Coordinates of C-alpha atoms in Angstrom, one line a residue:
X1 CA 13.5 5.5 27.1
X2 CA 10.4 5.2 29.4
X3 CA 10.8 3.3 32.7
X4 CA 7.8 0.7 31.3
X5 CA 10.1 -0.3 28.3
X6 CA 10.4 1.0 24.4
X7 CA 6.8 2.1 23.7
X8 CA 6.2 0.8 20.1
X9 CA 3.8 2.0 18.0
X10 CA 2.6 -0.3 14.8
X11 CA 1.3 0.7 12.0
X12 CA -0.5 -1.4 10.4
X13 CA -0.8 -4.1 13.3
X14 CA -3.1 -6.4 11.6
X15 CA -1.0 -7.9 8.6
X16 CA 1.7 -10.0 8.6
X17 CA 4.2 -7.9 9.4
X18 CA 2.0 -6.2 12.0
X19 CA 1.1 -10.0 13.7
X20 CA 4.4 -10.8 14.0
X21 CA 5.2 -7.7 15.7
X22 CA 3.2 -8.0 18.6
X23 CA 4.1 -11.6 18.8
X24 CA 8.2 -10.0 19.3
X25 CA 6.4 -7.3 21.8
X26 CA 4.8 -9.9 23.8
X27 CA 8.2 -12.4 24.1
X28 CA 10.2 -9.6 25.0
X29 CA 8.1 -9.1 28.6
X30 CA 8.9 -5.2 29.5
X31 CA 11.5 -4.5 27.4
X32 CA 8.7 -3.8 24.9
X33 CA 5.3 -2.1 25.2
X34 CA 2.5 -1.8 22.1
X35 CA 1.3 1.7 23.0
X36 CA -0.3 2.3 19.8
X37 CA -2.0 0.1 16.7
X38 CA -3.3 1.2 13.5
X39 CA -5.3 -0.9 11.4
X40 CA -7.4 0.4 8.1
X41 CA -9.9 -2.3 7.0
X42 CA -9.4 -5.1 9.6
X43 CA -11.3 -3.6 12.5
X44 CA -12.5 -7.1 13.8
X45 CA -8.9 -7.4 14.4
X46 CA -7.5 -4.5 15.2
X47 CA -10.6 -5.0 18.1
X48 CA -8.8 -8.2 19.6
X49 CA -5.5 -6.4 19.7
X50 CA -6.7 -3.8 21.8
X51 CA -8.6 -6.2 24.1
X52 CA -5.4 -8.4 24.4
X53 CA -2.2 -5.4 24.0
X54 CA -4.4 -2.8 25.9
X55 CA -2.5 -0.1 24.2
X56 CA -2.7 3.6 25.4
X57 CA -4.3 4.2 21.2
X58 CA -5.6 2.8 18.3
X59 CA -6.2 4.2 14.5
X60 CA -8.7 3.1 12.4
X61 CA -7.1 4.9 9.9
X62 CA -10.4 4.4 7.1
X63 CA -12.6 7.4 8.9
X64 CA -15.3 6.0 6.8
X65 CA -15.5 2.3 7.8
X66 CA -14.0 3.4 11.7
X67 CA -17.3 5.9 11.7
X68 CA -19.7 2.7 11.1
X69 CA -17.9 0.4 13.3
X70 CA -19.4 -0.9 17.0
X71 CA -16.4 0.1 19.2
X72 CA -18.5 -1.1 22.4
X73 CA -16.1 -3.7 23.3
X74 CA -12.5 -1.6 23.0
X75 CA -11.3 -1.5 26.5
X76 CA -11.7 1.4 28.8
X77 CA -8.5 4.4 28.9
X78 CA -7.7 3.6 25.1
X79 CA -7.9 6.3 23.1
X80 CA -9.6 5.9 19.7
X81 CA -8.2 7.8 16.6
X82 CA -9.6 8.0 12.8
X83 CA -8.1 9.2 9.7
X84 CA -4.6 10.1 8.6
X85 CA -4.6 12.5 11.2
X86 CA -5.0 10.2 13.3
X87 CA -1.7 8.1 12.4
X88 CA 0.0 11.7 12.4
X89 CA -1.4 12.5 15.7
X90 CA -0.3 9.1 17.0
X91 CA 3.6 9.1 15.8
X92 CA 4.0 12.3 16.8
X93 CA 3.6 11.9 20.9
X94 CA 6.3 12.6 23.0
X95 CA 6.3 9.1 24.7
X96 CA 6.8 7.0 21.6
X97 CA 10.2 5.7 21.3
X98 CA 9.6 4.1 18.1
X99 CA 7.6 3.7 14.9
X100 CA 7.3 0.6 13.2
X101 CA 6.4 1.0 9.4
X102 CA 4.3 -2.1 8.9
X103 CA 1.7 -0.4 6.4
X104 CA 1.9 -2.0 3.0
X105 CA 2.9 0.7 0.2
X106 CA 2.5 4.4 -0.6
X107 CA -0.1 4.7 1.9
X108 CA 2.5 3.7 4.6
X109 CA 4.9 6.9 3.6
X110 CA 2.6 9.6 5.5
X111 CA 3.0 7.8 9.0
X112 CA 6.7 7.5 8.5
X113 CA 7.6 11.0 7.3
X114 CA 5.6 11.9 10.0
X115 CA 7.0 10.3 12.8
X116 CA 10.9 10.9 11.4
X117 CA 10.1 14.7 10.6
X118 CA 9.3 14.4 15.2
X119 CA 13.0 12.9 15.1
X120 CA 11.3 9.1 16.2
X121 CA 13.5 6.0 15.3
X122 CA 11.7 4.3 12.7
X123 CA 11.7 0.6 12.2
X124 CA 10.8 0.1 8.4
X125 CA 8.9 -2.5 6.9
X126 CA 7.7 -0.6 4.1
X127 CA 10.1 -0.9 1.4
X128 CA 7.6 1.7 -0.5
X129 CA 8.9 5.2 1.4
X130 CA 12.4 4.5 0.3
X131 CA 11.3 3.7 -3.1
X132 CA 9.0 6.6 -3.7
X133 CA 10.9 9.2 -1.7
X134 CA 14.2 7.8 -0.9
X135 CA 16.0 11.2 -1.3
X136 CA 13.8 13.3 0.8
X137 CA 13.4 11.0 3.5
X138 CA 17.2 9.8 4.5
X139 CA 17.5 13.8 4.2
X140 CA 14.7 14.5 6.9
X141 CA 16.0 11.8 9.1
X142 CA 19.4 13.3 9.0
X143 CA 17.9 16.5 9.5
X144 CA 15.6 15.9 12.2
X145 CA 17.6 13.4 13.8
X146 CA 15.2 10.7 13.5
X147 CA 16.9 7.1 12.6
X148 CA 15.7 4.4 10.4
X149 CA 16.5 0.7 10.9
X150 CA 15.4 -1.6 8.2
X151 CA 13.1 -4.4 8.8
X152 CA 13.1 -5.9 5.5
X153 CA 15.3 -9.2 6.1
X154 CA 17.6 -8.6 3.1
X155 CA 18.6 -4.9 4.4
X156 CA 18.1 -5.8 8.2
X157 CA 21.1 -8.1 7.1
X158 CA 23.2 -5.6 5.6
X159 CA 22.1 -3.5 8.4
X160 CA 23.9 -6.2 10.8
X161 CA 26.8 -6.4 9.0
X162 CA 27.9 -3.4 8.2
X163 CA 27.2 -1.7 12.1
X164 CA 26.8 1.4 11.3
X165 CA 30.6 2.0 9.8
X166 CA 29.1 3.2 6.1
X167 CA 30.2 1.8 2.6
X168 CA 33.6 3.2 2.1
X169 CA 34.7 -0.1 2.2
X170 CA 32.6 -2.0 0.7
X171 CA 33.2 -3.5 -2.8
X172 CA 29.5 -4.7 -3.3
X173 CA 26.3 -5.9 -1.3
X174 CA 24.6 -8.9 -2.7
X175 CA 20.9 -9.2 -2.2
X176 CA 19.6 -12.7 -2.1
X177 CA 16.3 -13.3 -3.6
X178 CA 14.4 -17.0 -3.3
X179 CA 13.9 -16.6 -6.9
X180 CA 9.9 -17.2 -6.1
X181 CA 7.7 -20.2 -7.2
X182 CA 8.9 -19.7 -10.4
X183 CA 12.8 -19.8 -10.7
X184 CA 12.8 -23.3 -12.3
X185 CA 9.7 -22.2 -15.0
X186 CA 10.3 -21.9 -18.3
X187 CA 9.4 -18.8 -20.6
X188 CA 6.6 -20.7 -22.1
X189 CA 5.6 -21.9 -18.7
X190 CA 5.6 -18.5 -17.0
X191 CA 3.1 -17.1 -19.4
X192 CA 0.6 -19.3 -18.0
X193 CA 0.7 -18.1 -14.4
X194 CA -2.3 -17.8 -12.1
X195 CA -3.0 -16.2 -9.3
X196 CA -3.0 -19.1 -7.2
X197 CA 0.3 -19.8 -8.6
X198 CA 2.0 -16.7 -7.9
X199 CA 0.5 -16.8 -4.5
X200 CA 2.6 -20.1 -3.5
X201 CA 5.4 -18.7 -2.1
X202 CA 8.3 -21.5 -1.3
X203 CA 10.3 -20.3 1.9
X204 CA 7.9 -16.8 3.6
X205 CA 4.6 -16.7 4.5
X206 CA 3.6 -12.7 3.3
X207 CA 0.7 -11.0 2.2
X208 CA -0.9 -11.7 -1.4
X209 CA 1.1 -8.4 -3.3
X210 CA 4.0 -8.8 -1.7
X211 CA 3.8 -12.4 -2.4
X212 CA 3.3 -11.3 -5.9
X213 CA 6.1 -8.8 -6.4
X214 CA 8.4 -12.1 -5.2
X215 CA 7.0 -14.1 -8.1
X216 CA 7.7 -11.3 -10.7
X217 CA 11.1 -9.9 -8.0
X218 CA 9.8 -7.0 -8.5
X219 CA 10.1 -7.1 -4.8
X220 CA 14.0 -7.4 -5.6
X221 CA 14.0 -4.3 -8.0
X222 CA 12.0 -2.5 -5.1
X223 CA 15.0 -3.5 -2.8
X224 CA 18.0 -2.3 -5.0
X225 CA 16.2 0.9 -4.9
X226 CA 15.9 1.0 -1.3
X227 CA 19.4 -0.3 -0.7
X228 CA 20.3 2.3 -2.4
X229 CA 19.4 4.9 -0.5
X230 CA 19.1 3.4 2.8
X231 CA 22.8 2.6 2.5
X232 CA 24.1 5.8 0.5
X233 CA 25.4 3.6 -2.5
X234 CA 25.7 3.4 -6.0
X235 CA 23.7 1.3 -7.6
X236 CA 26.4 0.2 -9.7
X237 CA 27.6 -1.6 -6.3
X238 CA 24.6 -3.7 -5.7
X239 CA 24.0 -7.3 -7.1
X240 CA 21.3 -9.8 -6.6
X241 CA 21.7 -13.8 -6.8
X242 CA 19.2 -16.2 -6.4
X243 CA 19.6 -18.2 -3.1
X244 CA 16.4 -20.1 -3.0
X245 CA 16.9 -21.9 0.7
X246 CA 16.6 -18.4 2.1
X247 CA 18.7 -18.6 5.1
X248 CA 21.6 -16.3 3.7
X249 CA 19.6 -13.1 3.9
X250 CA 22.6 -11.0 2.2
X251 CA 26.0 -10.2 1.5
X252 CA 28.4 -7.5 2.2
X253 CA 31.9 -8.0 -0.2
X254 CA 34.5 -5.6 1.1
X255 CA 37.6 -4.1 -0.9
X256 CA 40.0 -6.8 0.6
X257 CA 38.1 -9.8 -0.9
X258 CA 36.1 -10.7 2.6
X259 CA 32.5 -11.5 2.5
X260 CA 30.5 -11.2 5.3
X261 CA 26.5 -12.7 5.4
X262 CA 23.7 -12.8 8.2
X263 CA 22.1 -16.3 8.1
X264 CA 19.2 -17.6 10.2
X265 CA 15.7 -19.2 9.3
X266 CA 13.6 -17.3 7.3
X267 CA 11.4 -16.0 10.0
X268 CA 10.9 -12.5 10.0
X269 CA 10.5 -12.0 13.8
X270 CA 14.3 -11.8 14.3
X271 CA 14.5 -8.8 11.7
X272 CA 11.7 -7.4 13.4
X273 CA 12.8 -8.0 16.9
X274 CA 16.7 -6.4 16.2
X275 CA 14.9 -3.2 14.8
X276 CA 13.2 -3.0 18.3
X277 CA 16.1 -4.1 20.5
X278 CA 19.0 -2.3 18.3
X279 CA 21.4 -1.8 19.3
X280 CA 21.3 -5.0 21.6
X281 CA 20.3 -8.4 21.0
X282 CA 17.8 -10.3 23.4
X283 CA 16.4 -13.7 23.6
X284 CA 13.3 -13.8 21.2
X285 CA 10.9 -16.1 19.2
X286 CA 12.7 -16.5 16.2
X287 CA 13.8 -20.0 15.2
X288 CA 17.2 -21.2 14.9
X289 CA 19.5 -22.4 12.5
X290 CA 20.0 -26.4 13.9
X291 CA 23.6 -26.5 12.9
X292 CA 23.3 -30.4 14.1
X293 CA 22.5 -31.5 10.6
X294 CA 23.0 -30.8 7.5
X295 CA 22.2 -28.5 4.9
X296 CA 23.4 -27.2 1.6
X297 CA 23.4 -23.2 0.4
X298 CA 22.7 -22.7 -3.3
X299 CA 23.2 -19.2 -5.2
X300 CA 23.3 -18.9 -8.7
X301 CA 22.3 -15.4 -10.8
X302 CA 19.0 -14.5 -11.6
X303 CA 17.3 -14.7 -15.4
X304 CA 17.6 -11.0 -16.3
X305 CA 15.1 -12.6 -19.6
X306 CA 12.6 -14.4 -17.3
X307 CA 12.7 -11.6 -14.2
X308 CA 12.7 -8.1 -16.4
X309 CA 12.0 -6.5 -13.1
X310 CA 15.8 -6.5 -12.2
X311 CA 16.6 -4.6 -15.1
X312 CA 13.8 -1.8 -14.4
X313 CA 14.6 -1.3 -10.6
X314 CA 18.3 -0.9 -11.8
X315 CA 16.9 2.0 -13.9
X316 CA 14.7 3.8 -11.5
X317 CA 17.4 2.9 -8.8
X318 CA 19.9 5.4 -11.4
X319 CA 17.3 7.6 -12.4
X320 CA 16.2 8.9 -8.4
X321 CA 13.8 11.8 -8.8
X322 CA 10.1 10.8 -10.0
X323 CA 10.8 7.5 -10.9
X324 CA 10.5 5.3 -7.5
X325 CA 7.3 6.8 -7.2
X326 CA 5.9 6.4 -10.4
X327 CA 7.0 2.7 -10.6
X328 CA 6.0 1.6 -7.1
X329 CA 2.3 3.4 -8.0
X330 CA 2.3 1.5 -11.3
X331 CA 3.1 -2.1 -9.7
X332 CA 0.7 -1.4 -6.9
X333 CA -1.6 -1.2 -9.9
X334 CA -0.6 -3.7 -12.1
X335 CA -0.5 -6.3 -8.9
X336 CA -3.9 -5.4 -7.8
X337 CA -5.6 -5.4 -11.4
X338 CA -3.5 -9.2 -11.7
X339 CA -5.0 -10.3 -8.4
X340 CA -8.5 -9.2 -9.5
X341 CA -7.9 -11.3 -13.1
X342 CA -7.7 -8.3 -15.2
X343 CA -4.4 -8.5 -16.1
X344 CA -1.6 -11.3 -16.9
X345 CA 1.0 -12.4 -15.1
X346 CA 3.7 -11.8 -18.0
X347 CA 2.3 -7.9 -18.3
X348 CA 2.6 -7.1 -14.8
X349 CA 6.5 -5.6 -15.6
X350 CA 5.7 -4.2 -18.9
X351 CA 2.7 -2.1 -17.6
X352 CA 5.4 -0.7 -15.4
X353 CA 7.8 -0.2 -17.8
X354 CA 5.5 1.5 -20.1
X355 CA 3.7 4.0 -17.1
X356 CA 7.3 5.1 -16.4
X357 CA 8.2 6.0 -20.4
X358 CA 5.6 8.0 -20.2
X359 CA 5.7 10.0 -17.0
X360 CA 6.9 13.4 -16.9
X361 CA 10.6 13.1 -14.8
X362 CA 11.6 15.5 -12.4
X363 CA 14.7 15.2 -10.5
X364 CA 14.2 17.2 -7.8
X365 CA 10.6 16.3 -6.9
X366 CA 8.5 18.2 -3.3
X367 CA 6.5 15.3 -1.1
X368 CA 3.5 16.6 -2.8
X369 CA 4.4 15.9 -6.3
X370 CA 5.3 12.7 -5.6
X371 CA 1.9 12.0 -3.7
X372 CA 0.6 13.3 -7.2
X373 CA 2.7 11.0 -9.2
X374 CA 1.7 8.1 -7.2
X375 CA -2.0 9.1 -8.3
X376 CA -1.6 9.4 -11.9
X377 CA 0.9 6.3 -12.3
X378 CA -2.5 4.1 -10.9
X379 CA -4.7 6.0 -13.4
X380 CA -1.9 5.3 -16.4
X381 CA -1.6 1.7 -15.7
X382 CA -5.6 1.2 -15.1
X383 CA -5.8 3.0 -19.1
X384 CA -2.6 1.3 -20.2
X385 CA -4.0 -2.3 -19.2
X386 CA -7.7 -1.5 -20.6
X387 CA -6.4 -0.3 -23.7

């Protein structure tokens, strides 16, 4: 590790995964250092994090927009990068210790395989390189020797628990889910949903799509899949309940009958920080649970009927092969074309569900076809909601 601390590099530094990183990075005084921050749209911002970070080099990973941009006021002695091969440039130098995935879905997988193929300890926030290409990235870690530590709170608390001693033990882990805005809506209600609605999320403050994929879970479905190959287990031995306080993040049921769960706030600059700091814990700006007064923990099991997301995640989650990818493309889609008022709220998860029907399967799918896949899946949905 370098003498100046863990040199971090973010990708995708200005949302609100990539914010709250460099807030853990600046508490942690020199045990952390940002030396590099990618950005793709945000350049305003990604700007101000170089003026106040002064990292050793930035990406503005959009060559197009980075190409008309006034970079006058970056800082002297930090290197600018443009393009994807930029981020690959950037993950792969020898004086990066570790890789945070912050770059919301498939575009985030290049920077990841990339730094894990150098054998770089990647902390991942992006749920979407598990889901698309779960098999053929825990096999080019293991391979390369490259690690990944989860940043999602759910796994990050599985993470925890479990310590690295692997599943044989385990009976089940349970994933805990808010349940989104709309646990307590009726069917009838639900088909009325607006964007504003499924933007008003109760317990974490998160960008607009994932916000979205909480409303439908899809973000849960998303999560069985990368549980399940994050943690090498079947999929048979993962359950979901609805725990809508949030401060359980999950549970790990072992063969004896013991349950084991990581609770604190939701605040996810304590997942983030113990990805930085594994495998010791430090002082940090996470809130704490006040254990001076009193509060109640709810779970109860989701609405397979009103959340059919569950169901399909279950599916691709079985399947493996093609179908992470083509589902993740597909809700990508689906999401964006909902955000934009093109598509309802209720057809979100059948768009999906119908994308994936009619996808060609392969089981043993290269990097490239799934990059493919994720192409055509947007195209299907864009026809399949238009038709």
């Amino acid at each position: 590790m370098n003498h100046q601390g863990r040199q971090v590099v973010v990708l995708g530094s200005t949302g609100s995964i990539g914010r709250n990183t460099l807030e853990v990075i600046h508490a942690s005084g020199e045990k952390l250092r940002a030396c590099g921050l990618t950005a793709h749209h945000q350049l305003d911002r990604l700007l101000l994090q170089s003026q106040e970070h002064l990292p050793q080099w930035i990406v503005a990973s959009d060559a197009e927009t980075a190409s008309k941009y006034d970079w006058d006021a970056l800082p002297d002695g930090i290197e600018l990068l443009v393009g994807e091969e930029g981020i690959r440039q950037l993950v792969r130098e020898p004086s990066v210790d570790i890789v945070l995935s912050a770059i919301v879905g498939s575009a985030g997988l290049i920077g990841t395989w990339e730094a894990l193929e150098a054998g770089k300890t990647v902390a991942l926030a992006n749920k979407e390189t598990l889901v698309m290409a779960g098999s053929l990235v825990t096999r080019l870690a293991a391979e390369q020797g490259g690690k990944i530590i989860p940043v999602d709170s759910e796994h990050s608390a599985i993470f925890q628990v479990l310590q690295d001693k692997g599943v044989e033990q385990v009976r089940r882990i349970i994933l805990t889910a808010s349940g989104g805005p709309f646990r307590e809506w009726t069917r009838e209600q639900i088909k009325q949903v607006t964007v504003e609605d499924a933007l008003s999320h109760p317990t974490w403050e998160m960008g607009p799509k994932i916000t979205v994929d909480s409303a439908t879970m899809m973000n849960k479905a998303l999560e069985i899949i990368e549980a399940r190959w994050l943690f090498d287990i079947p999929v048979e031995q993962i359950d979901v309940v609805i725990h809508p306080q949030s401060l359980v993040h999950s549970l790990v049921e072992y063969r004896d009958g013991s349950t084991l769960a990581q609770l604190s706030p939701p605040d996810m600059k304590l997942p983030i920080q113990y990805a930085l700091s594994y495998p010791q814990r430090w002082e940090g700006p996470a809130e704490l649970l006040d254990w001076s007064s009193s509060f109640q923990l709810d779970f109860s099991p989701p609405d397979p009927d009103r959340f059919p997301a569950l169901e399909l995640g279950r599916q691709v989650a079985r399947q493996g092969g093609t179908a992470g990818a083509v589902l993740n493309a597909a809700n990508e889609s689906a999401v964006a074309e909902f955000l934009e008022g093109r598509l309802e709220f209720i057809h979100i998860v059948p768009a999906c569900r119908a994308v994936l029907e009619q996808h060609d399967f392969d089981p043993h799918p290269s990097l490239d076809r799934l990059v493919q896949l994720d192409h055509w899946a947007r195209e299907e949905t864009k026809k399949w909601i238009s038709r």
